[in-house]
Amino acid sequence: MAESTRVRVRFAPSPTGPLHIGGVRTALYNYLFAKNMGGDMILRIEDTDSKRFVPGAEGYIIESLSWLGIKFDEGVSYGGQYGPYRQSERRAIYKQYVDELIAKGKAYYAFDTPSELESKHTQSPNFQYDARTRGEMVNSLTLPAEEVAARLARGDAYTVRFKIDPDETIEINDMIRGQVFYKSDVLDDKVLYKSADQLPTYHLANVVDDHLMKVSHVIRGEEWLPSTPLHILLYRAFGWQDTMPRFAHLPLLLKPDGKGKLSKRDGDRLNFPVFPMEWKDPVTGDISRGYRESGYFPEAVINFLALLGWNPGTEQEIFTMDELIAQFSFARCSKAGAKFDYEKGKWFNHQYMLLADDRRLAEMLLPDLAARGIKTDLDYVTRVIALVKGRMNFLHEFWENASYFFQAPEQYDEKTVAKRWKEESPRQMNELCEILEGDDFSDPVAMEAKAKAWCEANEYGMGVPMNAFRLAIVGEGKGPHIFDIVTLIGKAETLARLRRCVKVLG
Ligand code: GLU
């Protein structure tokens, strides 16, 4: 593929706080598209708004995406030949392009003070700085040239505004939404540069960087759609129409219940994370929950997010990253917002638990078991997790589902006792002890057959003795197959638990 037509996408977050889960989806769709097309993925940090800069946010973004397996070819912390990739390090570059627009008559200096602008807005609340009003304002279009030169020489504060021509129709040929038309009349003469901080605004820096970094496709959230006509006009003003990127605006992530955009408050209210990793606010110290710390597998988060706005057109729900890359296309992305079904997120985690290698899960569980003072080994935990993972969505649910594999129940659940421990139970459990004495505990199926034969011979029925057996071993009525449990905990432990139960419950 020729260099000029190579697919190059960028994820361009502003480090204004933790990356929202919607931002993660934007990064993911960029990644899936780029890799599907054999192209490059760039990480650009858009930190030109120093007032909104939050320390730690950039590192958080990089760590989150790396945890999720979204990889970059170029960018902040990755390097590359189009750097620097942090906009605050590109000041000199932008200034040059601002000057170019002014020289071409596509932009102008504006000297209106904040209070002048404010009083305009008070006079007419719908005030817009544009072709109809710029003639009444203090700018290089209304002031004599010498006056402008004098003000600049003096170091007066100014902004540079984009001169938008009225009566133009701007067409966006969006890869998801199709044709979208805007009238240039609705746009205002956007500020492109501020002398106060010697920095460009988002629009100018974004367009200049996409051009210089040879970005071929701009894939971003729907909330940026209103900026796109302005960006298209900027491309034209620079004369870059031939290399203008294609645009795709991703649908909003919606509240799980009701209408509107998913917010952090929905997460607090309905108890699910909206950030990939835990975030501690550097000012307030407030902690926001993250998917990582809540026990999600990164693969599950990816799978979940991939299907919020895209569908494969088949019944398939479980996808590896490589499968997503192979199947992704904008043709299968929806325009409509995607409801954030966090219960489905848990379901995905459960599916990944079932698919995961038991030994790998056991390795992840060992530190917590050690912290509880449990002496065990990897083989044993591997066999236990294989038995109980069908009941778990998260690894942190292991102990509540499996403690009885490591220690005898300390007490017996009252309700279960009332329901399951019958008058005949002590006698039956004593008999069961005798039968199990003669078994080597190597084969749960053979053990069960023996128990069955014993029940049949004595006309006990299976229910009453087996329920009492479970109560003695687990302490309540839950758990996987009882003979699978006792094969794991072994003969001595099983008999001890049976005898203790008979003694305690009588
Ligand atoms: N800096 C913008 C953001 O924070 C980038 C939007 C875009 O991708 O153009 O999302």
PDB file of C-alpha atoms in Angstrom, residues 13-191:
ATOM      1  CA  PRO A  13      -7.753  11.887  24.552  1.00  0.00           C
ATOM      2  CA  SER A  14      -7.453  15.038  26.620  1.00  0.00           C
ATOM      3  CA  PRO A  15      -5.877  14.300  30.013  1.00  0.00           C
ATOM      4  CA  THR A  16      -8.698  15.908  31.970  1.00  0.00           C
ATOM      5  CA  GLY A  17      -9.398  12.973  34.280  1.00  0.00           C
ATOM      6  CA  PRO A  18      -9.781   9.217  34.135  1.00  0.00           C
ATOM      7  CA  LEU A  19     -10.691   7.758  30.780  1.00  0.00           C
ATOM      8  CA  HIS A  20     -14.431   7.069  30.666  1.00  0.00           C
ATOM      9  CA  ILE A  21     -15.564   3.650  29.449  1.00  0.00           C
ATOM     10  CA  GLY A  22     -17.006   5.364  26.326  1.00  0.00           C
ATOM     11  CA  GLY A  23     -13.515   6.657  25.568  1.00  0.00           C
ATOM     12  CA  VAL A  24     -12.202   3.123  25.910  1.00  0.00           C
ATOM     13  CA  ARG A  25     -14.731   1.991  23.306  1.00  0.00           C
ATOM     14  CA  THR A  26     -13.558   4.780  20.973  1.00  0.00           C
ATOM     15  CA  ALA A  27      -9.965   3.593  21.398  1.00  0.00           C
ATOM     16  CA  LEU A  28     -11.074   0.008  20.775  1.00  0.00           C
ATOM     17  CA  TYR A  29     -12.951   0.783  17.548  1.00  0.00           C
ATOM     18  CA  ASN A  30      -9.964   2.767  16.286  1.00  0.00           C
ATOM     19  CA  TYR A  31      -7.744  -0.196  17.078  1.00  0.00           C
ATOM     20  CA  LEU A  32     -10.049  -2.786  15.498  1.00  0.00           C
ATOM     21  CA  PHE A  33     -10.399  -0.745  12.333  1.00  0.00           C
ATOM     22  CA  ALA A  34      -6.671   0.013  12.043  1.00  0.00           C
ATOM     23  CA  LYS A  35      -5.636  -3.594  12.564  1.00  0.00           C
ATOM     24  CA  ASN A  36      -8.369  -4.871  10.247  1.00  0.00           C
ATOM     25  CA  MET A  37      -6.914  -2.624   7.556  1.00  0.00           C
ATOM     26  CA  GLY A  38      -3.310  -3.432   8.419  1.00  0.00           C
ATOM     27  CA  GLY A  39      -2.767   0.182   9.445  1.00  0.00           C
ATOM     28  CA  ASP A  40      -1.262   2.197  12.287  1.00  0.00           C
ATOM     29  CA  MET A  41      -2.710   3.276  15.592  1.00  0.00           C
ATOM     30  CA  ILE A  42      -1.460   6.491  17.171  1.00  0.00           C
ATOM     31  CA  LEU A  43      -1.822   7.805  20.727  1.00  0.00           C
ATOM     32  CA  ARG A  44      -1.920  11.593  20.761  1.00  0.00           C
ATOM     33  CA  ILE A  45      -2.408  13.497  23.992  1.00  0.00           C
ATOM     34  CA  GLU A  46      -4.455  16.670  23.490  1.00  0.00           C
ATOM     35  CA  ASP A  47      -3.350  18.761  26.433  1.00  0.00           C
ATOM     36  CA  THR A  48      -3.649  22.294  25.086  1.00  0.00           C
ATOM     37  CA  ASP A  49      -6.265  23.276  27.658  1.00  0.00           C
ATOM     38  CA  SER A  50      -4.013  23.813  30.645  1.00  0.00           C
ATOM     39  CA  LYS A  51      -6.952  24.785  32.884  1.00  0.00           C
ATOM     40  CA  ARG A  52      -8.446  21.319  32.548  1.00  0.00           C
ATOM     41  CA  PHE A  53      -5.176  19.407  32.864  1.00  0.00           C
ATOM     42  CA  VAL A  54      -5.271  16.732  35.556  1.00  0.00           C
ATOM     43  CA  PRO A  55      -2.009  15.228  36.797  1.00  0.00           C
ATOM     44  CA  GLY A  56      -1.888  11.468  36.465  1.00  0.00           C
ATOM     45  CA  ALA A  57      -4.553  11.307  33.762  1.00  0.00           C
ATOM     46  CA  GLU A  58      -2.128  10.640  30.918  1.00  0.00           C
ATOM     47  CA  GLY A  59      -0.435   7.779  32.781  1.00  0.00           C
ATOM     48  CA  TYR A  60      -3.849   6.408  33.673  1.00  0.00           C
ATOM     49  CA  ILE A  61      -4.933   6.383  30.019  1.00  0.00           C
ATOM     50  CA  ILE A  62      -1.778   4.590  28.904  1.00  0.00           C
ATOM     51  CA  GLU A  63      -1.955   1.980  31.661  1.00  0.00           C
ATOM     52  CA  SER A  64      -5.679   1.313  31.117  1.00  0.00           C
ATOM     53  CA  LEU A  65      -5.349   0.697  27.400  1.00  0.00           C
ATOM     54  CA  SER A  66      -2.301  -1.461  27.891  1.00  0.00           C
ATOM     55  CA  TRP A  67      -4.173  -3.550  30.505  1.00  0.00           C
ATOM     56  CA  LEU A  68      -6.957  -4.048  27.956  1.00  0.00           C
ATOM     57  CA  GLY A  69      -4.585  -5.120  25.193  1.00  0.00           C
ATOM     58  CA  ILE A  70      -5.189  -2.092  22.949  1.00  0.00           C
ATOM     59  CA  LYS A  71      -1.768  -1.543  21.425  1.00  0.00           C
ATOM     60  CA  PHE A  72      -0.327   1.515  19.756  1.00  0.00           C
ATOM     61  CA  ASP A  73       2.211   1.702  16.973  1.00  0.00           C
ATOM     62  CA  GLU A  74       3.131   5.309  17.658  1.00  0.00           C
ATOM     63  CA  GLY A  75       2.481   8.021  20.168  1.00  0.00           C
ATOM     64  CA  VAL A  76       3.119   9.306  23.649  1.00  0.00           C
ATOM     65  CA  SER A  77       5.220   6.660  25.441  1.00  0.00           C
ATOM     66  CA  TYR A  78       5.540   4.673  22.171  1.00  0.00           C
ATOM     67  CA  GLY A  79       7.577   7.064  20.024  1.00  0.00           C
ATOM     68  CA  GLY A  80       7.430   7.328  16.248  1.00  0.00           C
ATOM     69  CA  GLN A  81       8.521   9.528  13.377  1.00  0.00           C
ATOM     70  CA  TYR A  82       5.648  12.037  13.534  1.00  0.00           C
ATOM     71  CA  GLY A  83       6.254  13.172  17.121  1.00  0.00           C
ATOM     72  CA  PRO A  84       6.179  14.817  19.478  1.00  0.00           C
ATOM     73  CA  TYR A  85       2.735  13.343  20.147  1.00  0.00           C
ATOM     74  CA  ARG A  86       1.855  15.503  23.126  1.00  0.00           C
ATOM     75  CA  GLN A  87       0.265  18.713  21.891  1.00  0.00           C
ATOM     76  CA  SER A  88       1.796  20.868  24.607  1.00  0.00           C
ATOM     77  CA  GLU A  89       5.168  20.018  23.018  1.00  0.00           C
ATOM     78  CA  ARG A  90       4.046  21.186  19.576  1.00  0.00           C
ATOM     79  CA  ARG A  91       3.369  24.896  20.248  1.00  0.00           C
ATOM     80  CA  ALA A  92       5.807  26.204  17.668  1.00  0.00           C
ATOM     81  CA  ILE A  93       4.212  24.070  14.967  1.00  0.00           C
ATOM     82  CA  TYR A  94       0.718  25.411  15.550  1.00  0.00           C
ATOM     83  CA  LYS A  95       1.763  29.053  15.589  1.00  0.00           C
ATOM     84  CA  GLN A  96       3.137  28.659  12.088  1.00  0.00           C
ATOM     85  CA  TYR A  97      -0.194  27.334  10.793  1.00  0.00           C
ATOM     86  CA  VAL A  98      -2.179  30.036  12.552  1.00  0.00           C
ATOM     87  CA  ASP A  99       0.013  32.623  10.842  1.00  0.00           C
ATOM     88  CA  GLU A 100      -0.560  30.888   7.532  1.00  0.00           C
ATOM     89  CA  LEU A 101      -4.337  31.204   7.874  1.00  0.00           C
ATOM     90  CA  ILE A 102      -4.030  34.885   8.755  1.00  0.00           C
ATOM     91  CA  ALA A 103      -1.780  35.519   5.765  1.00  0.00           C
ATOM     92  CA  LYS A 104      -4.303  33.792   3.523  1.00  0.00           C
ATOM     93  CA  GLY A 105      -7.132  35.934   4.897  1.00  0.00           C
ATOM     94  CA  LYS A 106      -8.856  32.868   6.353  1.00  0.00           C
ATOM     95  CA  ALA A 107      -8.414  33.986   9.937  1.00  0.00           C
ATOM     96  CA  TYR A 108      -8.131  37.305  11.754  1.00  0.00           C
ATOM     97  CA  TYR A 109      -6.992  38.861  15.019  1.00  0.00           C
ATOM     98  CA  ALA A 110      -9.687  39.697  17.528  1.00  0.00           C
ATOM     99  CA  PHE A 111      -9.002  42.057  20.415  1.00  0.00           C
ATOM    100  CA  ASP A 112     -12.380  42.013  22.123  1.00  0.00           C
ATOM    101  CA  THR A 113     -11.882  41.771  25.852  1.00  0.00           C
ATOM    102  CA  PRO A 114     -13.703  39.129  27.890  1.00  0.00           C
ATOM    103  CA  SER A 115     -15.941  41.823  29.418  1.00  0.00           C
ATOM    104  CA  GLU A 116     -16.824  43.238  25.985  1.00  0.00           C
ATOM    105  CA  LEU A 117     -17.793  39.783  24.803  1.00  0.00           C
ATOM    106  CA  GLU A 118     -19.774  39.215  27.949  1.00  0.00           C
ATOM    107  CA  SER A 119     -21.775  42.411  27.547  1.00  0.00           C
ATOM    108  CA  LYS A 120     -22.585  41.403  23.962  1.00  0.00           C
ATOM    109  CA  HIS A 121     -23.967  38.163  25.287  1.00  0.00           C
ATOM    110  CA  THR A 122     -26.004  39.977  27.928  1.00  0.00           C
ATOM    111  CA  GLN A 123     -27.429  42.343  25.300  1.00  0.00           C
ATOM    112  CA  SER A 124     -28.432  39.489  23.037  1.00  0.00           C
ATOM    113  CA  PRO A 125     -28.297  36.028  24.567  1.00  0.00           C
ATOM    114  CA  ASN A 126     -28.079  34.383  21.115  1.00  0.00           C
ATOM    115  CA  PHE A 127     -25.049  36.432  20.160  1.00  0.00           C
ATOM    116  CA  GLN A 128     -22.694  34.585  17.859  1.00  0.00           C
ATOM    117  CA  TYR A 129     -19.367  35.929  16.616  1.00  0.00           C
ATOM    118  CA  ASP A 130     -19.798  35.373  12.880  1.00  0.00           C
ATOM    119  CA  ALA A 131     -20.159  36.975   9.446  1.00  0.00           C
ATOM    120  CA  ARG A 132     -23.185  38.994  10.615  1.00  0.00           C
ATOM    121  CA  THR A 133     -21.612  40.383  13.766  1.00  0.00           C
ATOM    122  CA  ARG A 134     -17.841  40.462  13.244  1.00  0.00           C
ATOM    123  CA  GLY A 135     -18.159  43.919  11.639  1.00  0.00           C
ATOM    124  CA  GLU A 136     -19.281  45.376  14.991  1.00  0.00           C
ATOM    125  CA  MET A 137     -16.412  43.870  16.925  1.00  0.00           C
ATOM    126  CA  VAL A 138     -12.823  44.881  17.669  1.00  0.00           C
ATOM    127  CA  ASN A 139     -10.735  42.888  15.237  1.00  0.00           C
ATOM    128  CA  SER A 140      -8.297  43.147  12.364  1.00  0.00           C
ATOM    129  CA  LEU A 141     -11.220  43.313   9.920  1.00  0.00           C
ATOM    130  CA  THR A 142     -12.649  46.455  11.526  1.00  0.00           C
ATOM    131  CA  LEU A 143      -9.533  48.251  12.798  1.00  0.00           C
ATOM    132  CA  PRO A 144      -7.115  50.122  10.544  1.00  0.00           C
ATOM    133  CA  ALA A 145      -3.996  48.096   9.706  1.00  0.00           C
ATOM    134  CA  GLU A 146      -1.672  50.457  11.635  1.00  0.00           C
ATOM    135  CA  GLU A 147      -3.826  50.093  14.729  1.00  0.00           C
ATOM    136  CA  VAL A 148      -3.663  46.313  14.472  1.00  0.00           C
ATOM    137  CA  ALA A 149       0.108  46.407  14.028  1.00  0.00           C
ATOM    138  CA  ALA A 150       0.438  48.753  17.001  1.00  0.00           C
ATOM    139  CA  ARG A 151      -1.678  46.540  19.229  1.00  0.00           C
ATOM    140  CA  LEU A 152       0.314  43.463  18.283  1.00  0.00           C
ATOM    141  CA  ALA A 153       3.626  45.276  18.776  1.00  0.00           C
ATOM    142  CA  ARG A 154       2.438  46.454  22.188  1.00  0.00           C
ATOM    143  CA  GLY A 155       1.673  42.899  23.201  1.00  0.00           C
ATOM    144  CA  ASP A 156      -2.087  43.407  23.624  1.00  0.00           C
ATOM    145  CA  ALA A 157      -3.962  40.196  24.310  1.00  0.00           C
ATOM    146  CA  TYR A 158      -5.673  38.766  21.256  1.00  0.00           C
ATOM    147  CA  THR A 159      -7.271  35.678  19.887  1.00  0.00           C
ATOM    148  CA  VAL A 160      -7.180  34.429  16.333  1.00  0.00           C
ATOM    149  CA  ARG A 161     -10.591  33.611  14.919  1.00  0.00           C
ATOM    150  CA  PHE A 162     -11.487  31.489  11.932  1.00  0.00           C
ATOM    151  CA  LYS A 163     -13.294  33.540   9.269  1.00  0.00           C
ATOM    152  CA  ILE A 164     -16.231  31.382   8.304  1.00  0.00           C
ATOM    153  CA  ASP A 165     -18.028  32.303   5.087  1.00  0.00           C
ATOM    154  CA  PRO A 166     -21.809  32.218   5.301  1.00  0.00           C
ATOM    155  CA  ASP A 167     -24.143  30.353   2.937  1.00  0.00           C
ATOM    156  CA  GLU A 168     -21.945  27.338   2.518  1.00  0.00           C
ATOM    157  CA  THR A 169     -23.148  23.778   2.814  1.00  0.00           C
ATOM    158  CA  ILE A 170     -20.721  21.356   4.351  1.00  0.00           C
ATOM    159  CA  GLU A 171     -21.183  17.694   3.677  1.00  0.00           C
ATOM    160  CA  ILE A 172     -19.838  15.049   6.000  1.00  0.00           C
ATOM    161  CA  ASN A 173     -19.672  11.637   4.429  1.00  0.00           C
ATOM    162  CA  ASP A 174     -19.672   9.719   7.674  1.00  0.00           C
ATOM    163  CA  MET A 175     -18.701   6.041   7.587  1.00  0.00           C
ATOM    164  CA  ILE A 176     -21.448   5.201  10.076  1.00  0.00           C
ATOM    165  CA  ARG A 177     -24.092   7.891   9.630  1.00  0.00           C
ATOM    166  CA  GLY A 178     -23.856   8.396   5.891  1.00  0.00           C
ATOM    167  CA  GLN A 179     -24.295  11.920   4.547  1.00  0.00           C
ATOM    168  CA  VAL A 180     -24.741  14.664   7.117  1.00  0.00           C
ATOM    169  CA  PHE A 181     -25.158  18.277   5.998  1.00  0.00           C
ATOM    170  CA  TYR A 182     -24.375  21.439   7.905  1.00  0.00           C
ATOM    171  CA  LYS A 183     -24.934  25.077   6.963  1.00  0.00           C
ATOM    172  CA  SER A 184     -21.928  27.235   7.653  1.00  0.00           C
ATOM    173  CA  ASP A 185     -24.309  29.907   9.022  1.00  0.00           C
ATOM    174  CA  VAL A 186     -24.790  27.929  12.224  1.00  0.00           C
ATOM    175  CA  LEU A 187     -21.059  27.991  12.923  1.00  0.00           C
ATOM    176  CA  ASP A 188     -19.360  30.813  14.758  1.00  0.00           C
ATOM    177  CA  ASP A 189     -15.928  32.249  14.016  1.00  0.00           C
ATOM    178  CA  LYS A 190     -14.187  29.808  16.345  1.00  0.00           C
ATOM    179  CA  VAL A 191     -11.177  30.908  18.314  1.00  0.00           C
TER     180      VAL A 191
END
